[in-house]
Amino acid sequence: MLALLVGAVGGVWLGQDRIIGLFVQALNRYLQVPVQASRLEVSVLDQFPRLSVTLHDVVVAGSEPTDTVKLARARRLYCAFDAWDLLAGRYHIRAVTLADAQVRVRRNAQGRGNYHVLRPDTTAPAATSPFGMELEGIELQRVRVLYEDASRHQHFSLHTPQLRAALSITDARLDITAQGVAQVAALRLGNDEYFQRKELTVSTTLVIDRPGQKLTIEPSQIHIGPAAYAVAGTIDYQRAAVLDVRCEATGADVQSVLALLPPRLAQRLAGYRSRGTVYFGGTVRGELSAARNPTVAVRFGCKEASFYHPRYQQAIDHVSLTGAFTNGSAQAARTAELTLNNVRGNLVAGLSAVICKFAISPTPGCSCRPGRS
């Protein structure tokens, strides 16, 4: 084994200039933006048992020539390939690891993005080319991702301590599968910040139609604390973004839902605590732009739940209800509707232990009587 390792190191050292030359040629073929690095080296040890080309102090420019902000900066970028490919004279990148990096994805006020870095004719390598990309794995180690959209006043920031993905690239599409942990600093929409300082466990598959400029989210799971969110749908970004996305939540409670909202919406309800089964799901459909909002429709409910507020020393027990929310025909607050159906529960009023049993049916009605706890 030691002799094999020594032989591999020696062979790589003797052929590293050719490998680096082919690697640079491949970058130029796949990318239409300049990539700078302080140095390139070939190693057997960095990604053992695979061989790797390591780029140090990497800087990747964005696709907008007038934008001075770089798309990515990384301390190290490892591109690994199999030793058997090397012995056969093929240099096919099998895995990529990005370490200690920052990626800044931007859209300017005119809606043009800085992320169009792949050449439009990126395909599988020709049979005569010794170098190609057949990615089986992508790993992000300590990578911070920033998304900024000046035209829609949106900002998104997350950090990935360890995220693994697989990528397949053709002329027509990109297939991305990702699993791992991401720490969200904030998702800012206008003046409000959602998902502040939340840790997400993600399992997702994305398909990007490159000519059609359409993103498909295959059924995916996002875990935030005890709650699980199933997400699927499409986002058409050919012009203004057109969404058709659905989400279902399980294992959530009042606290976990409020924790996702911006402070101005969550403060008034922050004292509430809940137990029992709380569920919701909904859809977001339509155009999202500076001029229009999509239609939002949410279904929610609870079964045998309990809600308590310590300030008022009151609780509502054995609550069951179903409800719905929509932002209405104008997709705005003035047309929003909230509907509650089949509301039942017991109101426990403070230390006097007065219990008010109530029920609200689709035909409004209420019965209330004192009782003992």
XYZ file of C-alpha atoms in Angstrom:
373
model
C 0.000 0.000 0.000
C 2.824 2.368 0.906
C 4.614 1.552 -2.337
C 1.416 2.241 -4.296
C 0.988 5.587 -2.526
C 4.607 6.581 -3.156
C 4.254 5.587 -6.791
C 1.074 7.609 -7.171
C 2.679 10.666 -5.577
C 5.670 10.349 -7.867
C 3.510 9.931 -10.956
C 1.374 12.928 -10.063
C 4.431 15.081 -9.375
C 5.923 14.225 -12.758
C 2.682 14.897 -14.610
C 1.267 17.796 -12.622
C 2.063 20.467 -15.227
C 0.042 18.566 -17.821
C -2.842 18.015 -15.361
C -2.929 21.697 -14.389
C -2.810 22.729 -18.041
C -5.752 20.488 -18.899
C -7.631 21.730 -15.836
C -7.238 25.385 -16.878
C -8.418 24.525 -20.387
C -11.493 22.809 -18.925
C -12.332 25.820 -16.741
C -12.204 28.064 -19.794
C -14.493 25.670 -21.670
C -17.109 25.432 -18.926
C -17.042 28.988 -17.564
C -17.547 32.318 -19.301
C -16.171 34.426 -16.421
C -12.546 34.770 -15.287
C -11.254 32.708 -12.355
C -8.137 33.755 -10.469
C -6.060 31.749 -7.979
C -2.810 32.445 -6.165
C -1.563 28.976 -7.081
C -2.662 25.566 -8.356
C -1.254 22.261 -7.202
C -1.923 18.557 -7.689
C -2.152 16.377 -4.588
C -2.765 12.770 -3.680
C -3.368 13.524 -0.007
C -5.917 16.403 0.076
C -8.836 14.263 -1.146
C -7.340 10.755 -0.673
C -8.036 8.170 -2.084
C -8.858 10.482 -4.975
C -6.346 12.775 -6.630
C -7.135 16.486 -6.619
C -6.290 19.771 -8.235
C -6.330 22.375 -5.456
C -6.842 26.073 -6.154
C -5.756 28.446 -3.387
C -7.190 31.932 -2.746
C -9.791 31.664 -5.508
C -11.659 34.686 -6.895
C -14.543 34.238 -9.362
C -15.935 37.267 -11.153
C -19.643 37.721 -11.763
C -21.281 37.743 -15.180
C -22.256 41.446 -15.022
C -19.247 43.384 -16.380
C -20.212 46.614 -14.571
C -20.521 44.905 -11.156
C -17.306 45.233 -9.169
C -18.444 42.785 -6.449
C -16.997 39.306 -7.012
C -19.338 36.346 -7.270
C -17.179 34.120 -5.053
C -14.038 34.149 -2.950
C -12.647 30.958 -1.429
C -9.601 29.967 0.560
C -9.490 26.589 -1.171
C -11.251 24.766 -3.985
C -10.571 21.038 -4.369
C -11.427 19.288 -7.638
C -11.005 15.526 -7.233
C -10.800 12.758 -9.817
C -10.222 9.006 -9.677
C -6.750 7.529 -9.934
C -8.044 4.940 -12.425
C -9.119 7.760 -14.745
C -5.628 9.218 -14.473
C -4.023 5.895 -15.384
C -6.317 5.648 -18.421
C -5.430 9.175 -19.525
C -8.837 10.621 -18.582
C -9.188 13.572 -16.207
C -12.846 13.589 -15.239
C -13.679 15.642 -12.155
C -15.769 13.461 -9.853
C -16.119 15.703 -6.789
C -15.693 19.352 -5.791
C -15.093 20.739 -2.291
C -15.381 24.460 -1.587
C -13.869 25.488 1.757
C -13.840 28.764 3.707
C -15.679 30.752 1.070
C -18.173 33.534 0.506
C -20.581 33.530 -2.440
C -22.515 36.720 -3.297
C -25.405 36.240 -5.706
C -26.827 39.581 -6.862
C -29.574 40.991 -9.070
C -29.335 44.658 -9.940
C -32.175 47.198 -10.155
C -32.819 46.141 -13.766
C -33.207 42.478 -12.729
C -29.934 41.247 -14.264
C -28.048 38.643 -12.235
C -24.322 38.105 -11.746
C -24.600 34.310 -11.665
C -24.687 33.402 -15.381
C -21.207 31.884 -15.273
C -21.668 28.650 -17.249
C -21.279 28.756 -20.989
C -24.606 28.084 -22.751
C -23.089 25.167 -24.680
C -21.864 23.303 -21.576
C -22.301 19.623 -22.398
C -20.670 16.314 -21.646
C -17.077 16.344 -22.966
C -16.389 15.200 -26.465
C -14.900 11.741 -26.868
C -11.579 13.277 -27.981
C -11.281 15.484 -24.874
C -9.269 13.959 -21.993
C -10.790 16.338 -19.438
C -14.435 16.510 -18.361
C -16.828 16.997 -15.438
C -18.832 14.039 -14.146
C -19.669 15.328 -10.685
C -20.814 12.767 -8.150
C -20.468 15.011 -5.125
C -20.151 18.639 -4.044
C -19.232 19.581 -0.496
C -19.496 23.049 1.031
C -17.374 23.543 4.140
C -17.841 26.784 6.045
C -19.365 28.624 3.105
C -21.390 31.813 3.519
C -23.965 32.565 0.826
C -25.502 36.019 0.329
C -28.381 36.754 -2.048
C -29.291 40.368 -2.821
C -32.052 41.531 -5.159
C -32.097 45.319 -5.576
C -35.188 45.319 -7.789
C -37.337 43.427 -5.244
C -35.677 44.648 -2.031
C -34.793 41.120 -0.941
C -31.774 39.886 0.996
C -30.914 36.355 2.094
C -27.926 35.231 4.157
C -26.938 31.708 5.223
C -23.898 29.776 6.353
C -23.231 26.122 5.547
C -20.922 24.411 8.050
C -21.289 21.137 6.130
C -23.519 20.617 3.104
C -23.223 17.819 0.540
C -24.666 17.933 -2.952
C -24.542 16.209 -6.320
C -24.660 18.069 -9.637
C -25.367 16.993 -13.188
C -24.914 19.504 -16.039
C -26.114 19.318 -19.651
C -27.046 21.874 -22.294
C -30.691 21.702 -21.259
C -30.682 21.306 -17.478
C -28.957 21.232 -14.131
C -29.896 18.586 -11.571
C -28.903 19.377 -7.989
C -29.421 17.144 -4.949
C -28.408 18.570 -1.566
C -28.413 17.341 2.033
C -27.023 18.915 5.168
C -27.254 21.743 7.643
C -27.595 25.438 6.818
C -27.698 28.294 9.316
C -29.903 31.164 8.160
C -28.912 34.620 9.416
C -32.021 36.291 7.977
C -34.382 36.367 5.011
C -35.268 40.019 4.414
C -38.310 40.905 2.298
C -38.716 44.674 2.194
C -38.226 45.903 5.762
C -39.110 42.595 7.453
C -36.669 39.822 8.363
C -37.899 36.223 8.524
C -36.101 33.043 9.722
C -33.744 35.060 11.917
C -30.834 32.970 13.245
C -32.413 29.601 12.402
C -30.688 26.282 11.737
C -32.183 24.259 8.889
C -31.630 20.624 8.025
C -32.219 20.350 4.293
C -32.896 17.443 1.959
C -33.802 18.681 -1.503
C -33.618 18.003 -5.224
C -33.670 20.903 -7.685
C -33.957 20.799 -11.470
C -33.099 23.906 -13.500
C -34.356 24.153 -17.072
C -31.592 26.303 -18.527
C -33.190 27.392 -21.854
C -36.619 27.825 -20.240
C -35.204 29.521 -17.109
C -37.383 27.516 -14.774
C -36.571 26.003 -11.391
C -38.422 22.879 -10.252
C -38.315 21.965 -6.565
C -38.878 18.249 -6.303
C -40.607 17.113 -3.069
C -38.143 18.260 -0.409
C -37.912 18.346 3.382
C -36.745 21.231 5.585
C -36.497 20.649 9.354
C -36.427 23.628 11.721
C -36.347 22.477 15.320
C -39.207 20.011 15.926
C -41.114 21.122 12.838
C -40.817 19.573 9.372
C -41.803 21.429 6.217
C -42.460 19.618 2.940
C -41.866 21.925 -0.029
C -42.399 21.398 -3.769
C -43.233 23.453 -6.835
C -41.796 25.587 -9.610
C -40.328 29.075 -10.028
C -40.273 30.529 -13.542
C -37.664 33.307 -13.678
C -37.620 34.001 -17.432
C -38.916 37.536 -16.803
C -40.540 38.430 -13.505
C -40.536 35.496 -11.086
C -43.704 33.374 -11.352
C -44.199 31.021 -8.401
C -46.216 27.856 -8.019
C -45.012 26.529 -4.679
C -46.762 24.447 -2.017
C -45.762 23.727 1.575
C -47.062 21.417 4.301
C -45.931 21.616 7.941
C -46.024 18.881 10.563
C -44.801 18.806 14.147
C -45.130 22.589 14.484
C -46.472 24.565 17.427
C -47.237 28.226 18.039
C -43.702 28.969 19.214
C -42.007 27.386 16.206
C -44.277 29.266 13.770
C -43.852 32.626 15.526
C -40.091 32.132 15.560
C -40.064 32.302 11.753
C -41.843 35.681 11.604
C -40.314 39.176 11.799
C -40.357 40.842 15.241
C -43.134 43.323 14.419
C -45.509 40.429 13.669
C -44.363 38.068 16.401
C -44.034 40.434 19.392
C -47.745 40.664 20.192
C -48.094 36.885 20.310
C -44.641 36.018 21.648
C -45.913 35.169 25.148
C -48.206 32.372 24.004
C -47.279 28.748 24.582
C -48.981 25.760 23.057
C -49.253 21.987 23.256
C -50.967 19.526 20.993
C -51.172 19.028 17.261
C -50.944 22.200 15.176
C -50.733 21.913 11.407
C -50.837 24.133 8.358
C -50.140 24.068 4.655
C -50.622 26.320 1.704
C -49.701 27.521 -1.743
C -48.040 30.586 -3.255
C -49.020 31.117 -6.888
C -48.468 33.987 -9.277
C -46.039 36.754 -10.134
C -43.622 38.143 -7.550
C -42.305 41.512 -8.682
C -42.151 45.159 -7.684
C -45.605 45.613 -9.222
C -47.421 42.434 -8.192
C -47.677 39.917 -5.362
C -48.571 36.240 -5.746
C -51.781 34.747 -4.380
C -51.262 33.214 -0.946
C -53.663 30.557 0.351
C -53.080 28.877 3.716
C -55.017 26.108 5.492
C -54.442 25.483 9.197
C -55.928 23.808 12.222
C -55.335 22.094 15.535
C -56.660 19.112 17.485
C -56.850 18.841 21.272
C -54.417 21.727 21.577
C -53.756 24.007 24.550
C -52.781 27.686 24.450
C -51.556 29.592 27.496
C -50.430 33.209 28.079
C -48.519 33.771 31.352
C -49.196 37.511 31.447
C -52.955 37.042 31.581
C -52.783 33.741 33.496
C -55.352 32.270 31.166
C -55.383 29.150 29.062
C -57.581 27.623 26.402
C -57.632 23.829 26.594
C -58.939 21.066 24.345
C -58.977 23.401 21.344
C -59.974 22.091 17.945
C -60.489 24.234 14.863
C -59.921 24.500 11.140
C -59.220 27.695 9.289
C -58.037 29.345 6.121
C -56.289 32.544 5.073
C -55.941 34.208 1.686
C -54.647 37.582 0.584
C -57.626 37.840 -1.755
C -58.271 38.955 -5.287
C -55.943 41.967 -5.077
C -53.201 40.011 -3.282
C -53.111 42.734 -0.626
C -54.144 43.413 2.967
C -57.382 45.124 1.916
C -58.684 41.914 0.316
C -57.269 39.463 2.852
C -59.701 37.009 4.449
C -59.375 34.855 7.578
C -61.924 32.100 8.124
C -62.352 29.954 11.265
C -64.603 26.898 11.354
C -65.712 24.412 13.995
C -63.957 26.189 16.864
C -64.226 24.352 20.189
C -62.380 24.611 23.489
C -62.389 25.370 27.217
C -61.323 28.784 28.518
C -59.636 28.463 31.939
C -59.703 31.913 33.564
C -56.850 32.515 36.007
C -56.704 31.280 39.580
C -60.489 31.274 39.976
C -60.535 28.131 37.872
C -63.603 29.258 35.987
C -64.012 27.184 32.853
C -65.860 28.582 29.872
C -66.775 25.952 27.344
C -67.394 27.350 23.902
C -68.039 26.198 20.400
C -68.207 28.200 17.189
C -69.669 26.430 14.208
C -69.998 27.662 10.613
C -73.381 29.003 11.740
C -72.212 31.249 14.602
C -73.261 30.072 18.025
C -71.821 30.007 21.513
C -72.567 28.391 24.823
C -70.799 29.386 27.993
C -71.117 28.183 31.555
C -68.970 28.266 34.704
C -67.591 25.058 36.056
C -64.871 23.529 38.151
C -61.443 22.471 37.072
